[in-house]
Amino acid sequence: EERLEKAGFSARAVVVKVKYEDFRTVTRRRTLPHPVHTAEALRREAETLLRNLSLETGVRLLGVGAEGLVAPAAAAATQTSLFPTT
């Protein structure tokens, strides 16, 4: 969602939850190769997860979430250099 981007956070994973009309619930999660922060990137990943789920029966609830949130400074801090600077 745009709130993620406005708050300056990135997500390491995307989660999709589907609750069907019979109250059966299915959750799918994908850890991303790189943290993302835009609503568009999260939407693309959620659509990929949804393609692998059956949506032909009635759906009561559909949720998309971001997990593994990192602040911009934390994301930059995890980047290390291969060569030491002198």
mmCIF file of C-alpha atoms in Angstrom:
data_model
loop_
_atom_site.group_PDB
_atom_site.id
_atom_site.type_symbol
_atom_site.label_atom_id
_atom_site.label_comp_id
_atom_site.label_asym_id
_atom_site.label_seq_id
_atom_site.Cartn_x
_atom_site.Cartn_y
_atom_site.Cartn_z
ATOM 1 C CA GLU A 1 0.000 0.000 0.000
ATOM 2 C CA GLU A 2 1.069 3.587 -0.420
ATOM 3 C CA ARG A 3 1.318 3.949 3.371
ATOM 4 C CA LEU A 4 4.390 1.733 3.263
ATOM 5 C CA GLU A 5 6.046 3.997 0.740
ATOM 6 C CA LYS A 6 5.050 7.210 2.554
ATOM 7 C CA ALA A 7 6.395 5.870 5.851
ATOM 8 C CA GLY A 8 9.709 5.105 4.178
ATOM 9 C CA PHE A 9 9.674 1.351 4.813
ATOM 10 C CA SER A 10 10.349 -1.561 2.483
ATOM 11 C CA ALA A 11 8.945 -5.090 2.673
ATOM 12 C CA ARG A 12 10.967 -8.277 2.434
ATOM 13 C CA ALA A 13 7.881 -10.464 1.880
ATOM 14 C CA VAL A 14 4.336 -10.328 0.513
ATOM 15 C CA VAL A 15 1.444 -12.321 2.020
ATOM 16 C CA VAL A 16 -1.926 -13.133 0.442
ATOM 17 C CA LYS A 17 -4.809 -14.563 2.470
ATOM 18 C CA VAL A 18 -8.012 -15.911 0.901
ATOM 19 C CA LYS A 19 -11.035 -17.007 2.917
ATOM 20 C CA TYR A 20 -13.549 -18.968 0.874
ATOM 21 C CA GLU A 21 -17.332 -19.103 1.271
ATOM 22 C CA ASP A 22 -16.995 -22.345 3.254
ATOM 23 C CA PHE A 23 -14.645 -20.477 5.671
ATOM 24 C CA ARG A 24 -11.598 -22.433 4.498
ATOM 25 C CA THR A 25 -8.589 -20.111 4.670
ATOM 26 C CA VAL A 26 -5.475 -20.288 2.515
ATOM 27 C CA THR A 27 -2.379 -18.160 3.081
ATOM 28 C CA ARG A 28 0.542 -17.806 0.692
ATOM 29 C CA ARG A 29 3.779 -15.939 1.376
ATOM 30 C CA ARG A 30 6.684 -15.047 -0.881
ATOM 31 C CA THR A 31 10.022 -13.773 0.347
ATOM 32 C CA LEU A 32 11.400 -11.309 -2.161
ATOM 33 C CA PRO A 33 14.985 -11.240 -3.437
ATOM 34 C CA HIS A 34 15.162 -7.527 -2.588
ATOM 35 C CA PRO A 35 12.954 -5.398 -0.327
ATOM 36 C CA VAL A 36 10.298 -3.400 -2.194
ATOM 37 C CA HIS A 37 8.531 -0.203 -1.148
ATOM 38 C CA THR A 38 6.057 0.723 -3.869
ATOM 39 C CA ALA A 39 2.406 -0.263 -4.036
ATOM 40 C CA GLU A 40 2.940 -1.351 -7.641
ATOM 41 C CA ALA A 41 5.694 -3.820 -6.713
ATOM 42 C CA LEU A 42 3.573 -5.290 -3.906
ATOM 43 C CA ARG A 43 0.571 -5.581 -6.238
ATOM 44 C CA ARG A 44 2.597 -7.461 -8.857
ATOM 45 C CA GLU A 45 3.853 -9.939 -6.260
ATOM 46 C CA ALA A 46 0.346 -10.409 -4.819
ATOM 47 C CA GLU A 47 -1.049 -11.091 -8.294
ATOM 48 C CA THR A 48 1.619 -13.735 -8.834
ATOM 49 C CA LEU A 49 0.583 -15.479 -5.610
ATOM 50 C CA LEU A 50 -3.116 -15.241 -6.500
ATOM 51 C CA ARG A 51 -2.592 -16.859 -9.905
ATOM 52 C CA ASN A 52 -1.738 -20.098 -8.116
ATOM 53 C CA LEU A 53 -4.930 -20.117 -6.004
ATOM 54 C CA SER A 54 -8.395 -21.245 -6.995
ATOM 55 C CA LEU A 55 -10.732 -18.257 -7.075
ATOM 56 C CA GLU A 56 -13.570 -20.005 -8.894
ATOM 57 C CA THR A 57 -15.578 -20.644 -5.712
ATOM 58 C CA GLY A 58 -16.967 -17.827 -3.602
ATOM 59 C CA VAL A 59 -14.422 -15.701 -1.781
ATOM 60 C CA ARG A 60 -15.403 -14.076 1.520
ATOM 61 C CA LEU A 61 -12.162 -12.270 2.216
ATOM 62 C CA LEU A 62 -9.046 -11.369 0.293
ATOM 63 C CA GLY A 63 -6.130 -9.776 2.080
ATOM 64 C CA VAL A 64 -2.695 -8.626 0.999
ATOM 65 C CA GLY A 65 0.023 -7.756 3.469
ATOM 66 C CA ALA A 66 3.656 -6.765 3.666
ATOM 67 C CA GLU A 67 6.008 -8.506 6.090
ATOM 68 C CA GLY A 68 9.598 -8.176 7.139
ATOM 69 C CA LEU A 69 9.486 -4.395 7.145
ATOM 70 C CA VAL A 70 12.798 -2.567 7.081
ATOM 71 C CA ALA A 71 13.524 1.125 7.424
ATOM 72 C CA PRO A 72 15.630 2.727 4.680
ATOM 73 C CA ALA A 73 18.595 3.122 7.026
ATOM 74 C CA ALA A 74 18.378 -0.544 8.054
ATOM 75 C CA ALA A 75 18.222 -1.670 4.439
ATOM 76 C CA ALA A 76 21.289 0.397 3.615
ATOM 77 C CA ALA A 77 23.103 -0.916 6.695
ATOM 78 C CA THR A 78 22.793 -4.496 5.448
ATOM 79 C CA GLN A 79 24.682 -3.607 2.279
ATOM 80 C CA THR A 80 28.346 -4.482 2.711
ATOM 81 C CA SER A 81 31.299 -3.752 0.501
ATOM 82 C CA LEU A 82 33.297 -6.495 -1.144
ATOM 83 C CA PHE A 83 36.413 -4.357 -1.131
ATOM 84 C CA PRO A 84 37.563 -2.374 1.920
ATOM 85 C CA THR A 85 37.903 1.354 1.459
ATOM 86 C CA THR A 86 41.215 2.908 2.364
#
